[in-house]
PDB file of C-alpha atoms in Angstrom:
ATOM      1  CA  MET A   1     113.934  84.962 145.902  1.00 42.00           C
ATOM      2  CA  PRO A   2     114.839  81.861 147.276  1.00 45.00           C
ATOM      3  CA  GLY A   3     117.449  79.599 145.381  1.00 45.00           C
ATOM      4  CA  LYS A   4     116.290  77.490 142.950  1.00 41.00           C
ATOM      5  CA  PHE A   5     115.800  74.343 145.217  1.00 42.00           C
ATOM      6  CA  GLY A   6     114.615  76.788 148.318  1.00 45.00           C
ATOM      7  CA  LEU A   7     110.959  76.765 147.804  1.00 46.00           C
ATOM      8  CA  LEU A   8     110.719  73.350 146.117  1.00 40.00           C
ATOM      9  CA  SER A   9     112.382  71.720 149.857  1.00 41.00           C
ATOM     10  CA  VAL A  10     109.976  73.721 151.617  1.00 42.00           C
ATOM     11  CA  LEU A  11     106.843  72.430 149.554  1.00 44.00           C
ATOM     12  CA  VAL A  12     108.253  68.520 149.428  1.00 42.00           C
ATOM     13  CA  VAL A  13     108.532  68.868 153.592  1.00 41.00           C
ATOM     14  CA  GLY A  14     104.816  70.328 153.334  1.00 43.00           C
ATOM     15  CA  LEU A  15     103.667  73.459 152.672  1.00 41.00           C
ATOM     16  CA  LEU A  16     101.712  74.906 155.830  1.00 37.00           C
ATOM     17  CA  PRO A  17     100.140  78.166 155.909  1.00 35.00           C
ATOM     18  CA  GLY A  18     102.082  79.392 158.970  1.00 36.00           C
ATOM     19  CA  ILE A  19     105.483  78.606 157.054  1.00 37.00           C
ATOM     20  CA  ILE A  20     107.957  81.562 156.639  1.00 35.00           C
ATOM     21  CA  LEU A  21     110.449  81.652 153.822  1.00 40.00           C
ATOM     22  CA  ALA A  22     114.202  82.609 154.941  1.00 38.00           C
ATOM     23  CA  GLN A  23     114.060  85.861 153.175  1.00 47.00           C
ATOM     24  CA  GLU A  24     110.654  86.553 153.371  1.00 61.00           C
ATOM     25  CA  ARG A  25     108.249  87.257 156.682  1.00 64.00           C
ATOM     26  CA  PRO A  26     104.137  87.742 157.301  1.00 66.00           C
ATOM     27  CA  CYS A  27     102.546  90.671 157.835  1.00 83.00           C
ATOM     28  CA  ARG A  28      99.103  92.591 158.238  1.00 86.00           C
ATOM     29  CA  PRO A  29      99.323  95.708 156.015  1.00 89.00           C
ATOM     30  CA  VAL A  30      97.183  98.787 157.101  1.00 88.00           C
ATOM     31  CA  LYS A  31      95.554  99.037 153.987  1.00 93.00           C
ATOM     32  CA  HIS A  32      95.430  96.596 150.861  1.00 95.00           C
ATOM     33  CA  ALA A  33      92.511  94.991 148.701  1.00 96.00           C
ATOM     34  CA  LYS A  34      89.597  92.649 150.382  1.00 96.00           C
ATOM     35  CA  VAL A  35      90.683  88.924 150.475  1.00 97.00           C
ATOM     36  CA  PRO A  36      87.340  86.978 149.539  1.00 97.00           C
ATOM     37  CA  ALA A  37      86.423  84.006 151.101  1.00 97.00           C
ATOM     38  CA  ILE A  38      88.924  81.772 149.758  1.00 98.00           C
ATOM     39  CA  THR A  39      89.864  79.099 151.672  1.00 97.00           C
ATOM     40  CA  GLU A  40      88.465  75.065 150.978  1.00 94.00           C
ATOM     41  CA  SER A  41      87.441  76.938 147.339  1.00 97.00           C
ATOM     42  CA  THR A  42      89.175  74.884 144.432  1.00 98.00           C
ATOM     43  CA  TYR A  43      92.038  77.128 143.002  1.00 98.00           C
ATOM     44  CA  HIS A  44      90.323  77.917 140.063  1.00 97.00           C
ATOM     45  CA  LYS A  45      87.301  79.461 141.761  1.00 98.00           C
ATOM     46  CA  ALA A  46      89.812  80.848 144.269  1.00 98.00           C
ATOM     47  CA  ARG A  47      91.376  83.121 141.905  1.00 98.00           C
ATOM     48  CA  LYS A  48      88.167  84.189 140.348  1.00 98.00           C
ATOM     49  CA  LYS A  49      87.299  85.299 143.330  1.00 98.00           C
ATOM     50  CA  LEU A  50      91.078  87.202 143.961  1.00 98.00           C
ATOM     51  CA  LEU A  51      91.021  88.996 140.170  1.00 98.00           C
ATOM     52  CA  THR A  52      87.369  90.056 140.973  1.00 98.00           C
ATOM     53  CA  ALA A  53      88.298  91.575 144.731  1.00 98.00           C
ATOM     54  CA  GLY A  54      91.477  93.375 142.455  1.00 97.00           C
ATOM     55  CA  TRP A  55      94.317  91.169 143.126  1.00 98.00           C
ATOM     56  CA  GLN A  56      96.486  90.300 139.975  1.00 98.00           C
ATOM     57  CA  PRO A  57      98.369  87.332 139.505  1.00 98.00           C
ATOM     58  CA  VAL A  58     102.578  87.983 139.476  1.00 97.00           C
ATOM     59  CA  ARG A  59     104.255  86.226 136.948  1.00 95.00           C
ATOM     60  CA  THR A  60     107.201  84.032 138.774  1.00 93.00           C
ATOM     61  CA  LYS A  61     108.344  82.437 136.036  1.00 92.00           C
ATOM     62  CA  SER A  62     110.040  83.161 132.598  1.00 88.00           C
ATOM     63  CA  VAL A  63     108.097  81.759 129.784  1.00 85.00           C
ATOM     64  CA  ASN A  64     110.813  80.364 128.090  1.00 85.00           C
ATOM     65  CA  LYS A  65     112.371  78.251 131.134  1.00 84.00           C
ATOM     66  CA  ALA A  66     108.916  77.515 132.965  1.00 82.00           C
ATOM     67  CA  ARG A  67     108.594  74.329 131.301  1.00 82.00           C
ATOM     68  CA  THR A  68     112.108  73.151 132.728  1.00 89.00           C
ATOM     69  CA  ASP A  69     111.721  75.016 136.085  1.00 93.00           C
ATOM     70  CA  PRO A  70     112.405  72.807 139.354  1.00 93.00           C
ATOM     71  CA  ASP A  71     110.308  74.786 141.087  1.00 94.00           C
ATOM     72  CA  ILE A  72     106.846  73.759 139.239  1.00 94.00           C
ATOM     73  CA  ALA A  73     107.997  70.464 137.303  1.00 91.00           C
ATOM     74  CA  HIS A  74     106.403  68.272 139.814  1.00 89.00           C
ATOM     75  CA  GLY A  75     102.834  67.269 140.924  1.00 91.00           C
ATOM     76  CA  ASN A  76     100.322  69.749 139.572  1.00 94.00           C
ATOM     77  CA  GLY A  77     103.095  72.426 138.683  1.00 95.00           C
ATOM     78  CA  LEU A  78     102.773  72.494 135.251  1.00 93.00           C
ATOM     79  CA  LEU A  79      99.003  71.757 134.922  1.00 93.00           C
ATOM     80  CA  PHE A  80      98.429  75.261 136.545  1.00 96.00           C
ATOM     81  CA  TRP A  81     101.086  76.597 134.019  1.00 94.00           C
ATOM     82  CA  ARG A  82      99.295  75.528 130.924  1.00 92.00           C
ATOM     83  CA  LYS A  83      96.591  77.099 132.153  1.00 94.00           C
ATOM     84  CA  GLY A  84      97.771  79.881 131.985  1.00 95.00           C
ATOM     85  CA  TYR A  85      98.311  80.257 135.805  1.00 97.00           C
ATOM     86  CA  VAL A  86     101.316  82.723 135.661  1.00 96.00           C
ATOM     87  CA  GLU A  87     101.043  83.693 139.244  1.00 97.00           C
ATOM     88  CA  ILE A  88     102.557  79.910 140.207  1.00 97.00           C
ATOM     89  CA  GLU A  89     105.249  79.576 142.357  1.00 96.00           C
ATOM     90  CA  ALA A  90     106.290  76.174 143.071  1.00 96.00           C
ATOM     91  CA  CYS A  91     104.272  72.986 143.338  1.00 96.00           C
ATOM     92  CA  SER A  92     105.742  69.675 145.293  1.00 94.00           C
ATOM     93  CA  GLY A  93     105.049  66.642 143.319  1.00 86.00           C
ATOM     94  CA  THR A  94     104.823  64.570 147.122  1.00 88.00           C
ATOM     95  CA  GLY A  95     102.939  64.762 150.003  1.00 90.00           C
ATOM     96  CA  VAL A  96      99.759  66.528 149.899  1.00 94.00           C
ATOM     97  CA  ALA A  97     100.630  68.004 146.459  1.00 94.00           C
ATOM     98  CA  ALA A  98     101.184  71.827 147.847  1.00 97.00           C
ATOM     99  CA  CYS A  99     101.461  74.523 145.716  1.00 98.00           C
ATOM    100  CA  ALA A 100     101.493  78.013 146.386  1.00 98.00           C
ATOM    101  CA  PHE A 101     100.829  81.068 143.636  1.00 98.00           C
ATOM    102  CA  VAL A 102     101.196  84.793 144.155  1.00 98.00           C
ATOM    103  CA  PHE A 103      99.110  87.648 143.984  1.00 98.00           C
ATOM    104  CA  LYS A 104      99.625  91.574 144.213  1.00 97.00           C
ATOM    105  CA  ASP A 105      97.124  94.394 144.808  1.00 97.00           C
ATOM    106  CA  ALA A 106      96.727  97.775 143.950  1.00 96.00           C
ATOM    107  CA  TYR A 107      98.435  99.049 147.051  1.00 95.00           C
ATOM    108  CA  GLY A 108     101.638  96.590 146.054  1.00 94.00           C
ATOM    109  CA  ASN A 109     101.010  94.166 148.540  1.00 95.00           C
ATOM    110  CA  ARG A 110     101.595  90.715 148.467  1.00 96.00           C
ATOM    111  CA  LEU A 111      99.451  87.663 149.199  1.00 97.00           C
ATOM    112  CA  ARG A 112     100.630  84.095 148.691  1.00 97.00           C
ATOM    113  CA  VAL A 113      97.687  81.446 148.048  1.00 98.00           C
ATOM    114  CA  THR A 114      98.659  77.340 149.063  1.00 98.00           C
ATOM    115  CA  THR A 115      97.060  74.757 147.997  1.00 98.00           C
ATOM    116  CA  GLU A 116      96.388  70.850 148.840  1.00 97.00           C
ATOM    117  CA  GLY A 117      95.501  68.067 146.435  1.00 96.00           C
ATOM    118  CA  GLU A 118      95.895  66.264 143.151  1.00 94.00           C
ATOM    119  CA  GLU A 119      93.990  67.960 139.967  1.00 94.00           C
ATOM    120  CA  ILE A 120      92.707  65.337 137.866  1.00 93.00           C
ATOM    121  CA  PRO A 121      90.134  66.863 135.949  1.00 89.00           C
ATOM    122  CA  ARG A 122      88.501  63.962 134.571  1.00 93.00           C
ATOM    123  CA  TRP A 123      87.838  62.436 138.169  1.00 95.00           C
ATOM    124  CA  LYS A 124      86.477  65.244 139.426  1.00 93.00           C
ATOM    125  CA  SER A 125      89.358  66.220 141.817  1.00 95.00           C
ATOM    126  CA  TYR A 126      91.005  69.177 142.203  1.00 96.00           C
ATOM    127  CA  ALA A 127      93.540  71.107 144.225  1.00 97.00           C
ATOM    128  CA  ARG A 128      91.630  73.055 146.975  1.00 98.00           C
ATOM    129  CA  VAL A 129      92.848  76.027 148.737  1.00 98.00           C
ATOM    130  CA  SER A 130      94.316  75.462 152.552  1.00 98.00           C
ATOM    131  CA  GLY A 131      95.430  79.014 153.204  1.00 97.00           C
ATOM    132  CA  PHE A 132      97.157  82.037 152.297  1.00 97.00           C
ATOM    133  CA  GLN A 133      99.117  84.907 154.031  1.00 96.00           C
ATOM    134  CA  PHE A 134     100.201  88.769 153.282  1.00 96.00           C
ATOM    135  CA  VAL A 135     104.283  88.530 152.503  1.00 93.00           C
ATOM    136  CA  CYS A 136     106.226  91.291 153.011  1.00 83.00           C
ATOM    137  CA  GLU A 137     109.768  91.738 151.698  1.00 70.00           C
TER     138      GLU A 137
END
């Protein structure tokens, strides 16, 4: 797993679907749960589709430290955490308000979902899925 500020730094620069973290590489597993059409959906709708397809959220943060974790203390991070989205990995407080989420399927594959956009429910503004990729350790 990247250092405390490693992933946050990547997000601040701008999280794009093709970004490869130093200790992880994209991959295409031979067998995996179906990935439904989620790009351009709001994260909330995409999450429901992923759960229905068999993807499970991966808890990325300690419950006791989430509020002060620098990777999710900015942007939409705490808003998603308070909704119970324990799969939140990191969010940027600047730029396109990028966030990353991690899921795992029954075969042990990991899927990183990225979003862009502010979450402002009172204005009916919601983060949308900008991309996804399988991630191998």
